[in-house]
Short mmCIF file of C-alpha atoms in Angstrom, two decimals:
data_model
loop_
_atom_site.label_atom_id
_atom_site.label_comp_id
_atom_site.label_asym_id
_atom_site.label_seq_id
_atom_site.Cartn_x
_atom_site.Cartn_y
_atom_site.Cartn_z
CA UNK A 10 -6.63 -111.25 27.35
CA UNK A 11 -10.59 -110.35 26.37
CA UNK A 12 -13.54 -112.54 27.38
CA UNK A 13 -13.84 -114.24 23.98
CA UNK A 14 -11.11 -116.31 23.99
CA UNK A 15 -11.07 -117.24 27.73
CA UNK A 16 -11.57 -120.34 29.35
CA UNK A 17 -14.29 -120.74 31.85
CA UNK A 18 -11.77 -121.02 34.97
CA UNK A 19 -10.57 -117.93 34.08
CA UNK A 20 -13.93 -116.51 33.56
CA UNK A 21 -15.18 -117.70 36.75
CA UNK A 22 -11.95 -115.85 37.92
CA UNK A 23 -13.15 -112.80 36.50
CA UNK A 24 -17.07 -112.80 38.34
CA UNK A 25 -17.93 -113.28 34.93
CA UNK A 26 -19.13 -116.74 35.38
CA UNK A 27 -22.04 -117.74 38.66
CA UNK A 28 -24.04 -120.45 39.19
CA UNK A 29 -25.24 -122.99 37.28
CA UNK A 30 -27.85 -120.71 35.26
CA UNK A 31 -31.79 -122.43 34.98
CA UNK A 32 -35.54 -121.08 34.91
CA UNK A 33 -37.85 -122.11 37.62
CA UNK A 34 -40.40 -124.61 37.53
CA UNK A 35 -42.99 -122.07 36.83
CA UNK A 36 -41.28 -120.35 33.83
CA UNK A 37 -39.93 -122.40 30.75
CA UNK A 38 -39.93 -122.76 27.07
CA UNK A 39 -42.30 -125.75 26.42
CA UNK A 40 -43.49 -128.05 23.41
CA UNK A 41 -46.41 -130.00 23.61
CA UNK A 42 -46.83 -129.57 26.84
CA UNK A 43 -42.92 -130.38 27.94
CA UNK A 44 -40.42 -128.59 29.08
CA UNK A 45 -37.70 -128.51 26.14
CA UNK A 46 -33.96 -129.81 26.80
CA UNK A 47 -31.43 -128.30 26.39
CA UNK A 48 -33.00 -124.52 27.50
CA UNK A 49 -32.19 -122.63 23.77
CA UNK A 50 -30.93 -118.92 24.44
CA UNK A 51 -31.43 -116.12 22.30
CA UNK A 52 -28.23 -116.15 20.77
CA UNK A 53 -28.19 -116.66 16.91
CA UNK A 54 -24.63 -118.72 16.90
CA UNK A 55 -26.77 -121.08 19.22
CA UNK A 56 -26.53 -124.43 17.35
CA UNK A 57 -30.10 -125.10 18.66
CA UNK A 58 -31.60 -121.88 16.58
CA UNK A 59 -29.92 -122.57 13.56
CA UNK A 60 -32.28 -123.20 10.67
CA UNK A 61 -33.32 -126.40 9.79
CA UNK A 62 -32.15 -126.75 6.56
CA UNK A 63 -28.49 -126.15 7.99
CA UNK A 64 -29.08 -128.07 11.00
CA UNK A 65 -30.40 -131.35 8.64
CA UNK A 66 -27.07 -130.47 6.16
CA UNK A 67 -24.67 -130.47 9.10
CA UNK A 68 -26.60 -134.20 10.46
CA UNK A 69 -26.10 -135.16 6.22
CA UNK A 70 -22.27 -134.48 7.07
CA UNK A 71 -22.10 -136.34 9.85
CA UNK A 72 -23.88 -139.24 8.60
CA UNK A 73 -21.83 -139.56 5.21
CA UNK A 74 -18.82 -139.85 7.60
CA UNK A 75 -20.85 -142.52 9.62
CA UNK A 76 -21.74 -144.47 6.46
CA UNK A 77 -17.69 -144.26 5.84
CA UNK A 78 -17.15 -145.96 9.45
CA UNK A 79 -18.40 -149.60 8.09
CA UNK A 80 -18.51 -148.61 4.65
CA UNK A 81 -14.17 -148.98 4.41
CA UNK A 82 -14.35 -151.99 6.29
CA UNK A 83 -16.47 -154.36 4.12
CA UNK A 84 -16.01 -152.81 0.24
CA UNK A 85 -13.15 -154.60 0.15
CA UNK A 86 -15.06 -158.20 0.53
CA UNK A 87 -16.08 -159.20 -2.88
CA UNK A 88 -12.44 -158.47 -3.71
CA UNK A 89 -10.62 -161.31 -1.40
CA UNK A 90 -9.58 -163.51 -4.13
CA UNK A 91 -7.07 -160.89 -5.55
CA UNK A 92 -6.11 -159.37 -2.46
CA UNK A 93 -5.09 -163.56 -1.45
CA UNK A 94 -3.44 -162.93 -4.86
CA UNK A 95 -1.67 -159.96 -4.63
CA UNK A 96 -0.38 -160.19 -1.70
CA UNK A 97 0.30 -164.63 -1.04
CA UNK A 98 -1.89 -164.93 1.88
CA UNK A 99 -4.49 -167.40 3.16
CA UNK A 100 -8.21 -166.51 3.49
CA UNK A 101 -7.79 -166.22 7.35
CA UNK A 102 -5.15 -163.92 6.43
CA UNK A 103 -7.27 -161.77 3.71
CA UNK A 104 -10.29 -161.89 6.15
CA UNK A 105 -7.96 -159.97 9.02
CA UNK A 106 -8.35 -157.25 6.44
CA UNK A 107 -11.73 -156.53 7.99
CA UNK A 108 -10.30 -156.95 11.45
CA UNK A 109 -7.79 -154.64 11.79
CA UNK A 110 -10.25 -151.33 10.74
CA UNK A 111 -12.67 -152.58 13.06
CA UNK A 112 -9.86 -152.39 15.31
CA UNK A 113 -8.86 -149.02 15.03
CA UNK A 114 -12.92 -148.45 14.57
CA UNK A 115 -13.31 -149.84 18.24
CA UNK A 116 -9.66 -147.76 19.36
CA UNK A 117 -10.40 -144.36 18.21
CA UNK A 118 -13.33 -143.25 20.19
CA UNK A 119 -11.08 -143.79 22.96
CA UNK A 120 -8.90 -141.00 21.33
CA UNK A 121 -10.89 -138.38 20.11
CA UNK A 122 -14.10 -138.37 22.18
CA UNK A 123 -12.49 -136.10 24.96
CA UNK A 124 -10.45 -134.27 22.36
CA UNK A 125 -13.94 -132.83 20.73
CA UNK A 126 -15.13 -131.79 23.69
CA UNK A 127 -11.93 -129.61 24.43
CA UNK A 128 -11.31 -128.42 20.72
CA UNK A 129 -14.32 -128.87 19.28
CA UNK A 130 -16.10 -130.83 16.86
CA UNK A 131 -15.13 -129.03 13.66
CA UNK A 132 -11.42 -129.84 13.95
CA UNK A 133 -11.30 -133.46 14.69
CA UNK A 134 -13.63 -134.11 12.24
CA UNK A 135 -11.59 -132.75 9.68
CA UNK A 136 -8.38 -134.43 11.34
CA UNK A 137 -9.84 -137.53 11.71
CA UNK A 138 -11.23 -137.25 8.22
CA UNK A 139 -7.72 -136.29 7.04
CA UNK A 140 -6.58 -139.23 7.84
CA UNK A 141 -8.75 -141.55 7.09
CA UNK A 142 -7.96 -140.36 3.60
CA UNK A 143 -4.39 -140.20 3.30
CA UNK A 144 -4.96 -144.01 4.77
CA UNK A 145 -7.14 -144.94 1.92
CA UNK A 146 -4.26 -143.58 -0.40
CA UNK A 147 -1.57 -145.67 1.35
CA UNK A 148 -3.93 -148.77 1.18
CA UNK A 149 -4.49 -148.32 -2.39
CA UNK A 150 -0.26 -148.57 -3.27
CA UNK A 151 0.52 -150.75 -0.63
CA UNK A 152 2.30 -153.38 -2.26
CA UNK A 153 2.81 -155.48 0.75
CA UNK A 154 0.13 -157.55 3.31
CA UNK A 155 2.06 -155.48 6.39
CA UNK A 156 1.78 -151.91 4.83
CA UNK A 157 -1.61 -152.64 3.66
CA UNK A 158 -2.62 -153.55 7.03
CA UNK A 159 -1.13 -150.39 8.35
CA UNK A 160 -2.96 -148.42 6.40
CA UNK A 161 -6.26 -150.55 6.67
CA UNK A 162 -5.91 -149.64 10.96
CA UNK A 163 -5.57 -146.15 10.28
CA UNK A 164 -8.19 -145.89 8.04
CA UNK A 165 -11.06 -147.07 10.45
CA UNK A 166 -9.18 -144.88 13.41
CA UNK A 167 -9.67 -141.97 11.00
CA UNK A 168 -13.40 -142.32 10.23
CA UNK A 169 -13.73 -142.93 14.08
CA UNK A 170 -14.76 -139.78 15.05
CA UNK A 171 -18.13 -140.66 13.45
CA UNK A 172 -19.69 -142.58 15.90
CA UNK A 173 -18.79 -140.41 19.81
CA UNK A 174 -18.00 -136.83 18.35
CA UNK A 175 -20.85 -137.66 15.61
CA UNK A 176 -23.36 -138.45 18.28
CA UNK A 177 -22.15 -135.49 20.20
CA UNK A 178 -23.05 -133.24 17.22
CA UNK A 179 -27.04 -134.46 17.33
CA UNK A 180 -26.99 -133.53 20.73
CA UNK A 181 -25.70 -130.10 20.18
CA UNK A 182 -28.31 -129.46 17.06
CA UNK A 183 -31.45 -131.24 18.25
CA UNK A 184 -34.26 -130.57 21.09
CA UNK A 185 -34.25 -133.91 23.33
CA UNK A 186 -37.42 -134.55 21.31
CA UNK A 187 -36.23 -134.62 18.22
CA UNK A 188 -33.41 -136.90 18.75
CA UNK A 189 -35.11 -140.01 18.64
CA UNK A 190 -35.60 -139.57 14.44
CA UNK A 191 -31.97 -137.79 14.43
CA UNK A 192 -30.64 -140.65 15.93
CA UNK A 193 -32.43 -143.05 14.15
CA UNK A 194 -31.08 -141.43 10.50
CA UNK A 195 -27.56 -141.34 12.19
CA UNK A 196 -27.75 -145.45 13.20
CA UNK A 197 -29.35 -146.20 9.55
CA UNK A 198 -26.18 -144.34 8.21
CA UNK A 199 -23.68 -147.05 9.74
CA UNK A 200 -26.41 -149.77 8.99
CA UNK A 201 -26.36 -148.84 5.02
CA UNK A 202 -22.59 -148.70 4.78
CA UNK A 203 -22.08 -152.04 6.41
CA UNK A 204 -24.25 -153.30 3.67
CA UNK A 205 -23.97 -150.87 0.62
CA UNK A 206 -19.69 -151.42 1.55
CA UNK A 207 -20.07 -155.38 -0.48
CA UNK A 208 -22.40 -154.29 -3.44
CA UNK A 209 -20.19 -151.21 -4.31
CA UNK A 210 -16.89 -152.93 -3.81
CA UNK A 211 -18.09 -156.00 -6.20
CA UNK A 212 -18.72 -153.48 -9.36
CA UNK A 213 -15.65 -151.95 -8.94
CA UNK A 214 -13.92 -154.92 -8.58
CA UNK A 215 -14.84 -155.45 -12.32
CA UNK A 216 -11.94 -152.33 -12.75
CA UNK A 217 -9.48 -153.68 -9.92
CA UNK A 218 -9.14 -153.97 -6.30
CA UNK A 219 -6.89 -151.10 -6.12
CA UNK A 220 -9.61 -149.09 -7.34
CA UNK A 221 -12.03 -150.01 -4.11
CA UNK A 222 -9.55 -147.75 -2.54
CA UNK A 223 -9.12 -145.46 -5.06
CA UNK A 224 -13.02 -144.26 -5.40
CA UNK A 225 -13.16 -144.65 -1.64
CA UNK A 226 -10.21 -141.86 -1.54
CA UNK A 227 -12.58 -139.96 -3.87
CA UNK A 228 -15.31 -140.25 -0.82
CA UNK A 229 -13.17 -139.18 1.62
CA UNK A 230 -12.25 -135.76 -0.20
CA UNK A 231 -15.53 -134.77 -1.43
CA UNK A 232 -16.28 -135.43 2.62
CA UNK A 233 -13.26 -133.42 3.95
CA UNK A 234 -14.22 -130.54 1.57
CA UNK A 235 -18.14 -130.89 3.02
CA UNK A 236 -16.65 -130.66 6.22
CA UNK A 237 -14.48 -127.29 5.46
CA UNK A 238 -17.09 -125.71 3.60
CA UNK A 239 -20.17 -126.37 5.25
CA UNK A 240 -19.54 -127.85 9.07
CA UNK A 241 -19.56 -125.01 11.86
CA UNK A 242 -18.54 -125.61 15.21
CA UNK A 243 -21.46 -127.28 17.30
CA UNK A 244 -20.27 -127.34 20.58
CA UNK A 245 -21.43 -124.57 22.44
CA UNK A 246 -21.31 -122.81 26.10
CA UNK A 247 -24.71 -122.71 26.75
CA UNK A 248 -24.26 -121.87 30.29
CA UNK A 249 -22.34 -119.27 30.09
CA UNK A 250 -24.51 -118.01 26.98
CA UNK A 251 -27.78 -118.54 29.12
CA UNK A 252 -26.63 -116.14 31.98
CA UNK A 253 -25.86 -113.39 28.85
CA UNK A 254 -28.60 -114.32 26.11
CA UNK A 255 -31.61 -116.13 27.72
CA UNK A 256 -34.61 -116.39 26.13
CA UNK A 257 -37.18 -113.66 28.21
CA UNK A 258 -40.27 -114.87 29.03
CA UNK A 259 -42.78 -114.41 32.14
CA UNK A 260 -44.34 -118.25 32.07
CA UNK A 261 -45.01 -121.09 29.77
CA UNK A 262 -43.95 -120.17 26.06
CA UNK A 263 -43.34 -121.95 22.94
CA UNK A 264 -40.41 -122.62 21.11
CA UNK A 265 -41.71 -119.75 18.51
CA UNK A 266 -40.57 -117.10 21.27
CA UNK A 267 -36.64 -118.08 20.76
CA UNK A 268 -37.31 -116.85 17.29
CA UNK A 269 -38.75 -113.53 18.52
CA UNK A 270 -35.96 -112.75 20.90
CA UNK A 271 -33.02 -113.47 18.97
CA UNK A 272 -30.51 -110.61 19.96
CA UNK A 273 -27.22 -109.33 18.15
CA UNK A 274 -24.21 -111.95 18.28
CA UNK A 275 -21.60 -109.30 18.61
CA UNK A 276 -23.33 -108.42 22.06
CA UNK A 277 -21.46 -111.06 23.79
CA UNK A 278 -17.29 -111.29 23.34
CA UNK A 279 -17.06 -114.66 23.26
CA UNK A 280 -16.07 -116.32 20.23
CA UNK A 281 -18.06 -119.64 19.83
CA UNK A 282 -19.54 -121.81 17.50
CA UNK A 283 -19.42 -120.06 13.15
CA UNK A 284 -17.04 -117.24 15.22
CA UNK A 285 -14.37 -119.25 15.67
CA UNK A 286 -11.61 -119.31 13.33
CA UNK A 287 -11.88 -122.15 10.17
CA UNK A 288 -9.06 -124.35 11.76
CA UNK A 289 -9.11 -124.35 15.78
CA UNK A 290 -6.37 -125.23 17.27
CA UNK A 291 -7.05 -124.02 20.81
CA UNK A 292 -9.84 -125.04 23.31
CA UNK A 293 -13.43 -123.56 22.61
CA UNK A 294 -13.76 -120.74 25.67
CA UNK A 295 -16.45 -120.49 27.77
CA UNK A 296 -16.74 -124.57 28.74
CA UNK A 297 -15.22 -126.67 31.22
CA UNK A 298 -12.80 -128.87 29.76
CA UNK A 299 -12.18 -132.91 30.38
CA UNK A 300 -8.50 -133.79 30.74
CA UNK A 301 -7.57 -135.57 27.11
CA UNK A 302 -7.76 -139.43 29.03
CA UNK A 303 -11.36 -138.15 30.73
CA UNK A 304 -13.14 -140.66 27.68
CA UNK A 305 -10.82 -144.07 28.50
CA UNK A 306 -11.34 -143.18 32.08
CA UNK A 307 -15.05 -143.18 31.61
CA UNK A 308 -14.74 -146.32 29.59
CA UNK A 309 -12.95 -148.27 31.91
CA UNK A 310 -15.58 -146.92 34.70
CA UNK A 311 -18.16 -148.82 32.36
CA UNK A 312 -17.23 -152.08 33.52
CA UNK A 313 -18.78 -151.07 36.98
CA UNK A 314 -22.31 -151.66 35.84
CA UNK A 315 -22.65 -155.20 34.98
CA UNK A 316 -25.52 -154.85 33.84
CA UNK A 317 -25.04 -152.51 30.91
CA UNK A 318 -22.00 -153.64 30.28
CA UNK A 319 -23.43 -157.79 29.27
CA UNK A 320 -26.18 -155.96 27.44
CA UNK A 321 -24.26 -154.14 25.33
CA UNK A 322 -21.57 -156.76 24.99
CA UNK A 323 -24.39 -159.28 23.93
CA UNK A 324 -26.10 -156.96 21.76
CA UNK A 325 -23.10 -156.49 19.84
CA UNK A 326 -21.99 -159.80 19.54
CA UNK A 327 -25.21 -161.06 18.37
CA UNK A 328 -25.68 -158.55 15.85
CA UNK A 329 -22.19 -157.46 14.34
CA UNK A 330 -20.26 -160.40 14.85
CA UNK A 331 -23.04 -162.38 13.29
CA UNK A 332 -23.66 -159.51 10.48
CA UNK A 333 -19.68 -159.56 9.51
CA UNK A 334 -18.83 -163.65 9.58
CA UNK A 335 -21.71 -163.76 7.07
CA UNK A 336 -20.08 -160.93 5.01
CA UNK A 337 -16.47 -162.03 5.05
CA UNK A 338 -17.76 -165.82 4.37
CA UNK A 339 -19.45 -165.15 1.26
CA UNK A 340 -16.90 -164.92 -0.76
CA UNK A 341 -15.79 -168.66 0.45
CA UNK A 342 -19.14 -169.85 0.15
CA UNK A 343 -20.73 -168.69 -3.14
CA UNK A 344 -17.15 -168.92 -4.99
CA UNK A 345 -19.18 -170.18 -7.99
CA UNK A 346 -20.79 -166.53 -8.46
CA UNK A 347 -19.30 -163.27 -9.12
CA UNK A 348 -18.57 -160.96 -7.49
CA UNK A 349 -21.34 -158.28 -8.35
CA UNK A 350 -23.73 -161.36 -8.06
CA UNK A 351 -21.97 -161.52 -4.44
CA UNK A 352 -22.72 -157.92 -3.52
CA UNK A 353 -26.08 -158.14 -4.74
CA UNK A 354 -26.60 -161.05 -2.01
CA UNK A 355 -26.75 -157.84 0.39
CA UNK A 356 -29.62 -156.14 -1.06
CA UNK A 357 -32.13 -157.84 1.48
CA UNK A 358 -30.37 -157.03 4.39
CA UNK A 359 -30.31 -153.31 2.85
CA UNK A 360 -33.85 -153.33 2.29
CA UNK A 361 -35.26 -154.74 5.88
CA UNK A 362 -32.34 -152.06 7.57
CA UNK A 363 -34.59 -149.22 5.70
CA UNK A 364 -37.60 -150.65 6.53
CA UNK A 365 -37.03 -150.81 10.24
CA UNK A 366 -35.79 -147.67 10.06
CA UNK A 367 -38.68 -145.72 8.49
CA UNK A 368 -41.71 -148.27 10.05
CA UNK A 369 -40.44 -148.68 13.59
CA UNK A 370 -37.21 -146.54 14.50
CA UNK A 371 -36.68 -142.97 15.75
CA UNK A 372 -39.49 -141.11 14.92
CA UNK A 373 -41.70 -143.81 16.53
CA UNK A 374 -39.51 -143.93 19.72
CA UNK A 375 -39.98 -140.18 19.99
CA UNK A 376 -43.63 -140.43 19.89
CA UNK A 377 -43.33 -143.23 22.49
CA UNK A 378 -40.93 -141.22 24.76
CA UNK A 379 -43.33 -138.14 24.68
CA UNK A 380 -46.38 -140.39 25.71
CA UNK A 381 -45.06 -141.69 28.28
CA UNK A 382 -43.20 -138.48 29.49
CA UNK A 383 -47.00 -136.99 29.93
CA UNK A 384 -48.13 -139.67 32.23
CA UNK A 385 -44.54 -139.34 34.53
CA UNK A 386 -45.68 -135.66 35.44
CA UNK A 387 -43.97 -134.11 31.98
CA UNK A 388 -40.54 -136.20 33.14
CA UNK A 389 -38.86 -137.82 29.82
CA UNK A 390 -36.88 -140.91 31.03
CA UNK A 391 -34.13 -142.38 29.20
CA UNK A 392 -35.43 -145.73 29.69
CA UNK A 393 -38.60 -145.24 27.96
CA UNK A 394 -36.32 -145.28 24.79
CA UNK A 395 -35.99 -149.41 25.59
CA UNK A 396 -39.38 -150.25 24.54
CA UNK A 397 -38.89 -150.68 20.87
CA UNK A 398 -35.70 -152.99 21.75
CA UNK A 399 -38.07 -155.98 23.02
CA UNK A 400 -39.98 -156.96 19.46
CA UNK A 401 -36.88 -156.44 17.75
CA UNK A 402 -35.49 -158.80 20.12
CA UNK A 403 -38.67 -161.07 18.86
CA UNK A 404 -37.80 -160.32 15.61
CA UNK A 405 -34.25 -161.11 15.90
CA UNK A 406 -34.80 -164.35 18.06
CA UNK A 407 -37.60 -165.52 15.00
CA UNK A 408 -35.08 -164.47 12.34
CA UNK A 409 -32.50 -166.88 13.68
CA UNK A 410 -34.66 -169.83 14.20
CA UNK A 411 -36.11 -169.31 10.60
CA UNK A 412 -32.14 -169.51 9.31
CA UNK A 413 -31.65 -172.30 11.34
CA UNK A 414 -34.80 -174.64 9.86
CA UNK A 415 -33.85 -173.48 6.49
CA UNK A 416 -30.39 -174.86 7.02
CA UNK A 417 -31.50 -177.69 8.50
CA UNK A 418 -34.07 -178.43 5.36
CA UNK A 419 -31.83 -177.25 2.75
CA UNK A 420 -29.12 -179.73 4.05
#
């Protein structure tokens, strides 16, 4: 068997593999006067010395598919009334219909996380993708509540893959420095479909229901074929690359030297990242690979930390359970208007998600992170990524009591 389609047990087997490979203090690539992470090599099929325009189209592919995680769970709102129709159920009934893709939403992760970091990204994209849209076909003839329901699950367990193996492709494109704004775009993508989901679904109502899931089919194609076409592998062994392809330099550089260095591909037998074959079915070589349960195991390890685990739990609650009772209510409680007039109800929410997002999101939590990283001795700390979260808790907290006092005066 040759080196490129090894494993890296068997290339440590070989001599092939050492140490875990890293510069010394005193030599490094830097950027503003920090040491870059994760160390780039010289290697052209490195994700992180792509070009920018394909690095930003590859992020544009990942967040259409993260606009499709929300997106299939609320387009279907303004339609309730003829779903109750169709299929002889109650509201609590027809609002389940939101429920169960958030279910398979929450489930999947679970699923594929450890998959992508075996296989790859590439190929459970397009899997998940896959069947997210032979879901969306099923849900559009389903001519019953159960077989709509099944096909409602395994539509948000397809378009799962969006949120861990999505985030995972950032990481494998961006400097740490950059992913504050990366991240940011990525979030606003789930954001946007949450919202846009309602104001496209009540316009196409005015056709039918059944034709919420028949332009949403249309979505996931033109998505899968994006994803053929025009997604690479990302995920990369970088140590095993670095020991073969670093980046030569005597001190402090800049980034600009990875451009000077770059080296022939074919110099190194290991097939990785645009190399490997359109549909990969076998692990990506040179990496360590979880076990397929390492991502539930991880999950369920979660629950040690009390802390993060209320935070989270709270933060979630607050926002998304809040965010989708108001969505799946409206139809109940504005049954005297349309419903376009109901989507259009979501255009605020839409607006004030952008906002945040371009005024006081990623690109201002980078800046914020780099500060602080030159006062802590050129250290970036996750937790310096937590300052922006207290005056949107402010925010939040003033949002709510100005909902509340309208009530009350309205009433």
């Amino acid at each position: 068997m040759d080196d490129k389609n090894l494993g890296v047990n068997e290339l440590e087997e070989k001599g092939h593999l050492g140490a875990e490979v890293g510069q010394s203090s005193e030599i490094g690539i830097f950027k503003e006067g920090l040491r870059v992470h994760p160390e780039p090599t010289a290697d052209p099929l490195d994700p992180l010395n792509w070009p920018r325009w394909r690095k930003h189209g590859i992020l544009a592919i990942v967040m259409y598919l993260y606009f499709m995680f929300t997106y299939v769970t609320t387009n279907t709102v303004p339609s309730f009334p003829q779903l109750q129709e169709k299929f002889a159920i109650s509201y609590s009934q027809v609002n389940w219909t939101v429920a169960i893709p958030a279910l398979g939403l929450a489930v999947g992760p679970l699923f594929w996380s450890s998959l992508a970091d075996i296989y790859g990204r590439r190929i459970i994209f397009l899997t998940g993708t896959f069947i997210a849209f032979a879901a969306t076909l099923g849900a559009g003839g389903a001519n019953n509540y159960e077989g709509y329901m099944a096909a409602r699950f395994f539509q948000g367990f397809g378009v799962s893959p969006g949120s861990t193996v999505g985030m995972a492709v950032v990481m494998d494109l961006y400097f740490e420095y950059e992913r504050g704004q990366k991240l940011g775009l990525w979030v606003l993508a789930i954001d946007t479909g949450l919202l846009v989901g309602p104001i496209i679904g009540g316009f196409i109502d005015l056709v039918s229901p059944d034709w919420i899931q028949w332009l949403t089919a249309i979505q996931f194609g033109v998505l899968l074929g994006l994803e053929f076409f025009f997604m690479p592998e990302t995920l990369y062994p970088r140590t095993y690359m670095l020991a073969r392809m670093p980046v030569e330099i005597s001190g402090e550089a800049g980034l600009e030297k990875v451009a000077d260095q770059k080296k022939d591909p074919a110099a190194v037998e290991l097939s990785r990242t645009s190399k490997l074959t359109a549909l990969n079915f076998r692990p990506v070589p040179g990496l360590r690979h979880p076990k397929a349960w390492d991502s539930l195991v991880r999950f369920v390890l979660t629950f040690k930390y009390a802390v993060v685990v209320v935070v989270v739990s709270v933060y979630c609650f607050a926002w998304y359970w809040w965010l989708l009772c108001v969505i799946t209510m409206i139809p109940a409680a504005y049954v005297q208007y349309s419903p376009q007039i109901q989507g259009l109800l979501f255009v605020g929410l839409l607006l004030g998600t952008l906002c945040s997002e371009v005024l006081a999101s990623g690109t201002l939590s980078d800046r914020i992170v780099t500060k602080l990283a030159k006062k802590n001795n050129g250290v970036r700390l996750p937790e310096t990524r937590l300052w922006l979260a207290y005056p949107a808790a402010l925010l939040s907290a003033g949002q709510y009591k100005c909902l509340v006092a309208f009530d009350i005066l309205s009433s």
